[in-house]
Short mmCIF file of C-alpha atoms in Angstrom, two decimals:
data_model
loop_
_atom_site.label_atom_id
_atom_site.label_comp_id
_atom_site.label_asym_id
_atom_site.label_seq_id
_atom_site.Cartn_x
_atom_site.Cartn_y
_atom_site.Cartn_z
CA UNK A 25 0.00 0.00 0.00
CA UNK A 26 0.81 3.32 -0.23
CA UNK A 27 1.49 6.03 3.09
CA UNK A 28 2.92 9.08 4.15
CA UNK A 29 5.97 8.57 6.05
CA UNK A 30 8.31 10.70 8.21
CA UNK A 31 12.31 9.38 7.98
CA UNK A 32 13.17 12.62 9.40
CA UNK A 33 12.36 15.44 11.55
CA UNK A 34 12.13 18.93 9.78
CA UNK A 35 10.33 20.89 7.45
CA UNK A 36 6.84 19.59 5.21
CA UNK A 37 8.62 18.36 2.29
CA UNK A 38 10.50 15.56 5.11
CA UNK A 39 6.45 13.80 4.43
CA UNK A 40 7.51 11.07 1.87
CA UNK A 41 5.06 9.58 0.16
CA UNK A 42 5.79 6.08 -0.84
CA UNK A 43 4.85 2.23 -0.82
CA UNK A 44 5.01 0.17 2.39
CA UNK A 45 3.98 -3.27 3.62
CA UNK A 46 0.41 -3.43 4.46
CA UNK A 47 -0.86 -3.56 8.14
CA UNK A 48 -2.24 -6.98 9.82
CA UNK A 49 -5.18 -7.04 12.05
CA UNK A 50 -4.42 -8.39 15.61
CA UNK A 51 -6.44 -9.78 18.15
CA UNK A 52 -9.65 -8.08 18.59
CA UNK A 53 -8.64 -5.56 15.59
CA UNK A 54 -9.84 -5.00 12.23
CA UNK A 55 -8.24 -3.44 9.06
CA UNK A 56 -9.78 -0.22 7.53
CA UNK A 57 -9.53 0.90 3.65
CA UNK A 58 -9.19 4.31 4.69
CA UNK A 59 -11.24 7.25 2.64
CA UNK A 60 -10.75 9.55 4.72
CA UNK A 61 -7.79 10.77 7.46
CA UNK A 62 -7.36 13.58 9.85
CA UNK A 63 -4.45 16.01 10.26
CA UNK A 64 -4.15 18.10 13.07
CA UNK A 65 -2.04 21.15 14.22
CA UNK A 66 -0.43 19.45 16.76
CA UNK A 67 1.24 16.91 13.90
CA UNK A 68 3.04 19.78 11.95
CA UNK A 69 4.82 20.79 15.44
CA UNK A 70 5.63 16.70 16.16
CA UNK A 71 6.55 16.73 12.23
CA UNK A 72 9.26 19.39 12.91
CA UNK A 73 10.63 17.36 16.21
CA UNK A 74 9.31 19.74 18.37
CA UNK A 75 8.33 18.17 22.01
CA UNK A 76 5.30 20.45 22.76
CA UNK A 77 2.06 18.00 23.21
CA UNK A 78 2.11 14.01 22.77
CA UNK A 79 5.62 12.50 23.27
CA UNK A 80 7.41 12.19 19.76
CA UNK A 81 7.33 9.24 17.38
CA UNK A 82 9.99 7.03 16.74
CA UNK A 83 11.02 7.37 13.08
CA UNK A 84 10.06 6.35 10.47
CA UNK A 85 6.54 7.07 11.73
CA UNK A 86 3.05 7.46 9.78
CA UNK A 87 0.76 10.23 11.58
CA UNK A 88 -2.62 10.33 11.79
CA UNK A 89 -4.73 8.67 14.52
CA UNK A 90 -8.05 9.64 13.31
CA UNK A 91 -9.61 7.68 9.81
CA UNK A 92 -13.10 6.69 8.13
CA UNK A 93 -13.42 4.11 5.51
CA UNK A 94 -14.71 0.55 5.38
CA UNK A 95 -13.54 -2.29 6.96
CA UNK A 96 -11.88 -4.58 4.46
CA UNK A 97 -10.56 -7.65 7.22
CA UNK A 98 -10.65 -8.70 11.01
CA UNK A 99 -8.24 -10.16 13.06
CA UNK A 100 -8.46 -13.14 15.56
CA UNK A 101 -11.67 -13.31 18.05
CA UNK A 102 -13.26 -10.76 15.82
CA UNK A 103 -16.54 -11.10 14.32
CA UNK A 104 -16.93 -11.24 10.23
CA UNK A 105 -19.85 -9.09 10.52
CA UNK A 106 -17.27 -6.15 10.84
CA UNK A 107 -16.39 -6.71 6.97
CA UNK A 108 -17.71 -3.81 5.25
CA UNK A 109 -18.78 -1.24 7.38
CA UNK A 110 -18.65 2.05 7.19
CA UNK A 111 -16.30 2.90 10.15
CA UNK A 112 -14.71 5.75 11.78
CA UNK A 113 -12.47 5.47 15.18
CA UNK A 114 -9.97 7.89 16.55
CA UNK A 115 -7.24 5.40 17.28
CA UNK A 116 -6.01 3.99 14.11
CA UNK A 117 -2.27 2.71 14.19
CA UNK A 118 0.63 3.01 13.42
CA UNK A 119 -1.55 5.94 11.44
CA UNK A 120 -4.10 6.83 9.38
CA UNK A 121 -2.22 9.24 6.32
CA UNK A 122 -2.17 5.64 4.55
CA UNK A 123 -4.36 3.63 2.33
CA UNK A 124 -5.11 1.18 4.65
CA UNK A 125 -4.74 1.10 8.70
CA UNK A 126 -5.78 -1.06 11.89
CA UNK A 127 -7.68 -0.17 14.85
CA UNK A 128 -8.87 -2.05 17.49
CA UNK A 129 -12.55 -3.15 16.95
CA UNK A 130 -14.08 -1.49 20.74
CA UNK A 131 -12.84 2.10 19.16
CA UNK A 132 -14.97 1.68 16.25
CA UNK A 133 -18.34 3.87 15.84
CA UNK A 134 -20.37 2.81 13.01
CA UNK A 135 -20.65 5.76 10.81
CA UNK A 136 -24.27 7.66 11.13
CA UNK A 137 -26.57 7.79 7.94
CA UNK A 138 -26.35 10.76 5.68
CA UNK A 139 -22.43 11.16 6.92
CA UNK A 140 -19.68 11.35 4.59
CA UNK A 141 -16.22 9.70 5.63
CA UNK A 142 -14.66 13.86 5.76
CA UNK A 143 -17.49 14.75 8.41
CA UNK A 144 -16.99 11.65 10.01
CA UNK A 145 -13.40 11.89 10.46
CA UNK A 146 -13.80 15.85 11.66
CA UNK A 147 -16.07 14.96 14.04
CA UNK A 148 -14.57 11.68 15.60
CA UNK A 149 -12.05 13.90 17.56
CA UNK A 150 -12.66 17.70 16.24
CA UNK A 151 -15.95 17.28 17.28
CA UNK A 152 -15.77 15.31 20.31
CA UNK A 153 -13.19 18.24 21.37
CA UNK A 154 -15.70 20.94 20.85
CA UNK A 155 -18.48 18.90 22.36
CA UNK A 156 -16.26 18.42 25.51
CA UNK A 157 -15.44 22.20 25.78
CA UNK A 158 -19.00 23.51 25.38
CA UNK A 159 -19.75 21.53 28.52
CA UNK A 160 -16.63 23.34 29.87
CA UNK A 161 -17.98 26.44 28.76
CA UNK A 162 -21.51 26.18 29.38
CA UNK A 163 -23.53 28.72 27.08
CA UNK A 164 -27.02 29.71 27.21
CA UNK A 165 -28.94 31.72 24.92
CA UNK A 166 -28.50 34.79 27.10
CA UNK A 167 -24.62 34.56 26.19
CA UNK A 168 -23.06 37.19 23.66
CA UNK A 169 -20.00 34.87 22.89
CA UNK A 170 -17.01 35.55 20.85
CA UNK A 171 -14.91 32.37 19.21
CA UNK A 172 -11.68 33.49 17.91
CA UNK A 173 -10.01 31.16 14.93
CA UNK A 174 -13.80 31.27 14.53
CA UNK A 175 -13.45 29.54 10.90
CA UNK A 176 -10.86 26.68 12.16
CA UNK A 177 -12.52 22.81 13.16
CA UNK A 178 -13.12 23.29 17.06
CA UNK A 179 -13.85 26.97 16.50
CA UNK A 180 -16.38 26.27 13.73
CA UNK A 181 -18.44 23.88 15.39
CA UNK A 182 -18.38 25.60 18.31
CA UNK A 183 -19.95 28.63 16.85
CA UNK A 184 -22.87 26.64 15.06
CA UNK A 185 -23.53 25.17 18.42
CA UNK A 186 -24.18 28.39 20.10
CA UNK A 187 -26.07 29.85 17.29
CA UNK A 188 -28.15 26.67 17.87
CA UNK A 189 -28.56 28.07 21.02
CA UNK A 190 -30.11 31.40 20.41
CA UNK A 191 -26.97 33.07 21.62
CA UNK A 192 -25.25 36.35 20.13
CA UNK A 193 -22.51 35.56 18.25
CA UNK A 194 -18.61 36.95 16.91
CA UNK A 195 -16.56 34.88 15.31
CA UNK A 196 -12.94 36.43 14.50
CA UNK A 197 -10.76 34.72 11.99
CA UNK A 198 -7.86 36.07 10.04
CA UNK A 199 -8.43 37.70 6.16
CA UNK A 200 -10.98 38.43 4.13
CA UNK A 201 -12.04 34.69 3.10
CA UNK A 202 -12.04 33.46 6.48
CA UNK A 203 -14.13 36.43 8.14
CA UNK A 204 -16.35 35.57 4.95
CA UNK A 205 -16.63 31.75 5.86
CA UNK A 206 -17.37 32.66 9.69
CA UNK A 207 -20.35 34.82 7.97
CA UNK A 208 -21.55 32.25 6.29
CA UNK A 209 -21.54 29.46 9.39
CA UNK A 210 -23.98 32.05 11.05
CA UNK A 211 -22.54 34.21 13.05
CA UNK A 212 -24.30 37.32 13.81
CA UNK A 213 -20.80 39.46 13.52
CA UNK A 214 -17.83 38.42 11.58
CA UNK A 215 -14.80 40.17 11.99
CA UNK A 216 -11.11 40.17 10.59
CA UNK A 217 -9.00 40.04 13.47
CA UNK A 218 -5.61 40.67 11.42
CA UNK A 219 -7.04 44.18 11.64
CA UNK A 220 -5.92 46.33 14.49
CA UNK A 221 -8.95 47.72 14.88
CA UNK A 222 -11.20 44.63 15.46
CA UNK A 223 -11.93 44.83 18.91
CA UNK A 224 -13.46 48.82 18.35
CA UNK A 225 -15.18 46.89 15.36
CA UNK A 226 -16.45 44.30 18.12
CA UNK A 227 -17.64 47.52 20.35
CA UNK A 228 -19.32 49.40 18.01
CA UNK A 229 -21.36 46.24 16.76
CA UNK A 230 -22.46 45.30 19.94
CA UNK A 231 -23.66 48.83 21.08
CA UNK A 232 -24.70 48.84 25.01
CA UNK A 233 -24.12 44.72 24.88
CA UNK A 234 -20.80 43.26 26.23
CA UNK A 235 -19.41 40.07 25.36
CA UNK A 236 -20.00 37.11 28.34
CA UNK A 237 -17.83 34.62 27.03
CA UNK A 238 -14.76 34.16 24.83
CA UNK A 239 -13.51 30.83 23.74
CA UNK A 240 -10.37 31.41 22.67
CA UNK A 241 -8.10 29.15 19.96
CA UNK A 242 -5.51 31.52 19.23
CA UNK A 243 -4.04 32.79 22.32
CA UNK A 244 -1.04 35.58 22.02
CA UNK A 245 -1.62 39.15 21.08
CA UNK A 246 -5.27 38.29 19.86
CA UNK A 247 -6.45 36.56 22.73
CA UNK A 248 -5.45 38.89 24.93
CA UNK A 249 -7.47 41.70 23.20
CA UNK A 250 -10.51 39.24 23.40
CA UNK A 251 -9.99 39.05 26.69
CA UNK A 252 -10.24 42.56 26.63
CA UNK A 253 -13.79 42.92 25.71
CA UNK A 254 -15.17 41.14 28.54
CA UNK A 255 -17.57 42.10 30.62
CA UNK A 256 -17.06 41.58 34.27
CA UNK A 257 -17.72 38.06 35.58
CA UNK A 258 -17.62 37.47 31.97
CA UNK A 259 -15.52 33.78 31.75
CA UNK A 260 -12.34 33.76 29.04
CA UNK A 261 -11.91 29.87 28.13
CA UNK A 262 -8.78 28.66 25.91
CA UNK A 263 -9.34 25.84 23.73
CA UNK A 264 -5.31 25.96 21.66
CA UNK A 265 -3.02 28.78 20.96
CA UNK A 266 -2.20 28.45 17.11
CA UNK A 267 -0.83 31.54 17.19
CA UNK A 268 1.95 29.54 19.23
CA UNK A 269 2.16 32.16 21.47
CA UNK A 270 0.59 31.36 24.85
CA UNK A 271 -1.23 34.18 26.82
CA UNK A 272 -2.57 34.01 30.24
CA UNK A 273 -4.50 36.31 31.78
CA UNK A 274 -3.24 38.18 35.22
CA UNK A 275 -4.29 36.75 38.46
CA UNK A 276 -4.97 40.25 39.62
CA UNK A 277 -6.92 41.57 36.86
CA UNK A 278 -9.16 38.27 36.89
CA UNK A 279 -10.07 39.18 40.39
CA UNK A 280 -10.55 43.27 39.76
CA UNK A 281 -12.59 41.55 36.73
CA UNK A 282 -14.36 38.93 38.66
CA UNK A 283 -13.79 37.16 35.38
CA UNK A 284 -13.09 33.08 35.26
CA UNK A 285 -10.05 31.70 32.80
CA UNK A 286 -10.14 27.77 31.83
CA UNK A 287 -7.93 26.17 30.29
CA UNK A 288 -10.17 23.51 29.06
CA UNK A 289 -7.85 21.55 26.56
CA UNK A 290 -5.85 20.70 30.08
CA UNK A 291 -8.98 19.68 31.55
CA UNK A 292 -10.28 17.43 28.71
CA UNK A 293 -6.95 15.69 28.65
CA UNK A 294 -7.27 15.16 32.46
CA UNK A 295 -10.77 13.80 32.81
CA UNK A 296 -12.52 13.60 28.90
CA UNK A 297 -14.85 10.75 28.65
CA UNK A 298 -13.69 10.13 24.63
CA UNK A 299 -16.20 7.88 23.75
CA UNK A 300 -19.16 9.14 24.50
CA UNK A 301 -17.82 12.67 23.03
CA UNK A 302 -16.66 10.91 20.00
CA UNK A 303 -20.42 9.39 19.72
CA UNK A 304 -22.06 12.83 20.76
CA UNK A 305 -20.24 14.65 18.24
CA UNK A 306 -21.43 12.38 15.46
CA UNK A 307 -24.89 12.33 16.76
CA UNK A 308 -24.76 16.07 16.40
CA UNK A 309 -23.57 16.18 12.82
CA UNK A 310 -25.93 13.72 11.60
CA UNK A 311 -28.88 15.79 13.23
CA UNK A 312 -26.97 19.00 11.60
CA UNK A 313 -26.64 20.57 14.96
CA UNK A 314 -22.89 20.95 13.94
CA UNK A 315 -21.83 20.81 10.23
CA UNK A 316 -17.84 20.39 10.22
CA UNK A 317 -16.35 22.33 7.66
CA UNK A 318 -13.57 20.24 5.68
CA UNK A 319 -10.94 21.04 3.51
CA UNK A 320 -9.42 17.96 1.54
CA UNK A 321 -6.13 17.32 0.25
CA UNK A 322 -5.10 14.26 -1.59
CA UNK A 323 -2.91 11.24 1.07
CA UNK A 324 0.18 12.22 -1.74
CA UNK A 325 -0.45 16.43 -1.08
CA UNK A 326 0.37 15.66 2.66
CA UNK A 327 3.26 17.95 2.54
CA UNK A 328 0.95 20.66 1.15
CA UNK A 329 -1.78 20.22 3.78
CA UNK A 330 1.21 20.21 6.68
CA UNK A 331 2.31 23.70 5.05
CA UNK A 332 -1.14 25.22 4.75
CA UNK A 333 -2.32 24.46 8.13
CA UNK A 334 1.20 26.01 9.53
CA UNK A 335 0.36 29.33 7.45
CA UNK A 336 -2.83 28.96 8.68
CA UNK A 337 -4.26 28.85 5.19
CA UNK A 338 -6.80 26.17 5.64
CA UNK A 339 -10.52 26.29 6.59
CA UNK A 340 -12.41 24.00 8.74
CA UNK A 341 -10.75 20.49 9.36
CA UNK A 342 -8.14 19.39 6.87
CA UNK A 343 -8.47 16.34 6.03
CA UNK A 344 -6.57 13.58 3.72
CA UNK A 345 -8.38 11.34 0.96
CA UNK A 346 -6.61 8.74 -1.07
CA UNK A 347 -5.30 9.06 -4.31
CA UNK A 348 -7.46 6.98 -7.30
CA UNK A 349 -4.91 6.52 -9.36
#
């Protein structure tokens, strides 16, 4: 078969794409075709060697834990039944930017009618995130909430959700096409936060109304103007910092504030129940409570989709698909 491997820490183009041995089904596993694979943020920093979330691979490694397809073969102790559904699980190994991948058969989730293998795969840990964090957060309709990287996976979804809700809504994102996407997933103010003057933007738009809640995915410079805009005992919750630059908030001022910061990422990884957000956050798709937004590249373009999400030049979840030829 055909993956994406990584000889070599360093820069995009160190993604090889090239033929090896195809994976075996173990006890109580089964072997996926996969049609669709997940990439994640957190991959282009491993990619690059640098020791900032999970511990690092040993090379040569193949990323990717996340994958949808159909199960083509089971292993020992597993039943035949499995052959040929539609599956999606969020621990595929040794990783899902390949053609074909194992996973054991109790992380499984059938995929839900009317869901493609892309929304599957977004939602399977992109949506289980965002499920977990909105019970972090906690929004009601009375909320005016602002979502910064408003047009990225988590952010996305998490800004449909509270438009579900009834509540006001900003989304921030950077450039013109971004700010335009965030329009179109609902919210009720789109704004270009590359633009120094966003947060007056924010002020103006909301007249008299202050924002209650800011979950935050970018951290640095823009999440602490977010933070800005607060009202007090408003609550500032930090879901990533893309931005790579980490910002938390003052002890002192959170008190003067009466404001509330979470870091809920730390608290997911502490105490998530994965499972039942991975099923949740399928649920929700399939209802259309929360559409993912997913931008594809082909499983030989891996390089390219590791660059774009680093230049943040991707929308919604990126996402690999095989190659047909």
């Amino acid at each position: 078969m055909r993956a994406v491997v990584l000889h070599r820490f360093g820069p995009p183009e160190n993604l090889r794409f090239e033929t090896v041995p195809d994976p075996v089904p173990g006890n109580g596993q089964v072997r996926i075709e996969v049609k669709a694979a997940g990439v994640h943020q957190i991959e282009t920093a491993m990619r690059q060697g640098l020791a900032i979330g999970p511990p690092l691979p040993e090379l040569p490694a193949v990323f990717g834990g996340e994958v949808a397809g159909v199960v083509e073969s089971v292993g020992p102790d597993v039943d035949v039944a499995w052959v040929g559904v539609e599956v999606v699980t969020a621990h595929s190994t040794p990783g899902g930017y390949a053609e074909r991948t194992v996973a054991d058969v109790s992380s499984l989730h059938r995929i839900p009618a009317g869901l493609d293998h892309g929304a599957a795969v977004a939602m399977v840990v992109t949506g289980a995130t965002a499920v977990g964090l909105l019970d972090i957060v906690a929004l009601t309709r009375d909320d005016v909430v602002l979502v910064t990287s408003a047009a990225g996976g988590v952010g996305g979804l998490v800004l449909q959700f509270a438009r579900h809700l009834g509540a006001t809504v900003v989304g921030a994102a950077g450039g013109p096409a971004k700010t335009a996407a965030v329009r179109e997933l609902g919210a009720d103010l789109a704004v270009d936060y590359n633009r120094p003057d966003w947060p007056d933007t924010v002020r103006t738009a909301l007249g008299g109304r202050r924002v209650t809640a800011v979950v935050d995915g970018v951290e640095g410079e823009k999440g602490r103007a977010a933070f800005g805009l607060l009202a007090e005992g408003g609550r500032y919750v930090s879901i990533g910092a893309s931005s790579r630059e980490e910002f938390r908030p003052d002890e002192e001022e959170l008190k003067d504030r009466k404001v509330s910061f979470t870091d809920a990422l730390a608290l997911l990884l502490e105490g998530q129940d994965a499972p039942t957000d991975e099923a949740r956050a399928l649920t929700a798709a399939a209802e259309g409570i929360m559409v993912p937004s997913v931008q594809s590249f082909l499983l030989s373009q891996a390089a390219a989709a590791h660059a774009a999400l680093e230049t943040r030049a991707t929308t919604g979840k990126v996402v690999l698909i095989p190659d047909t030829d």
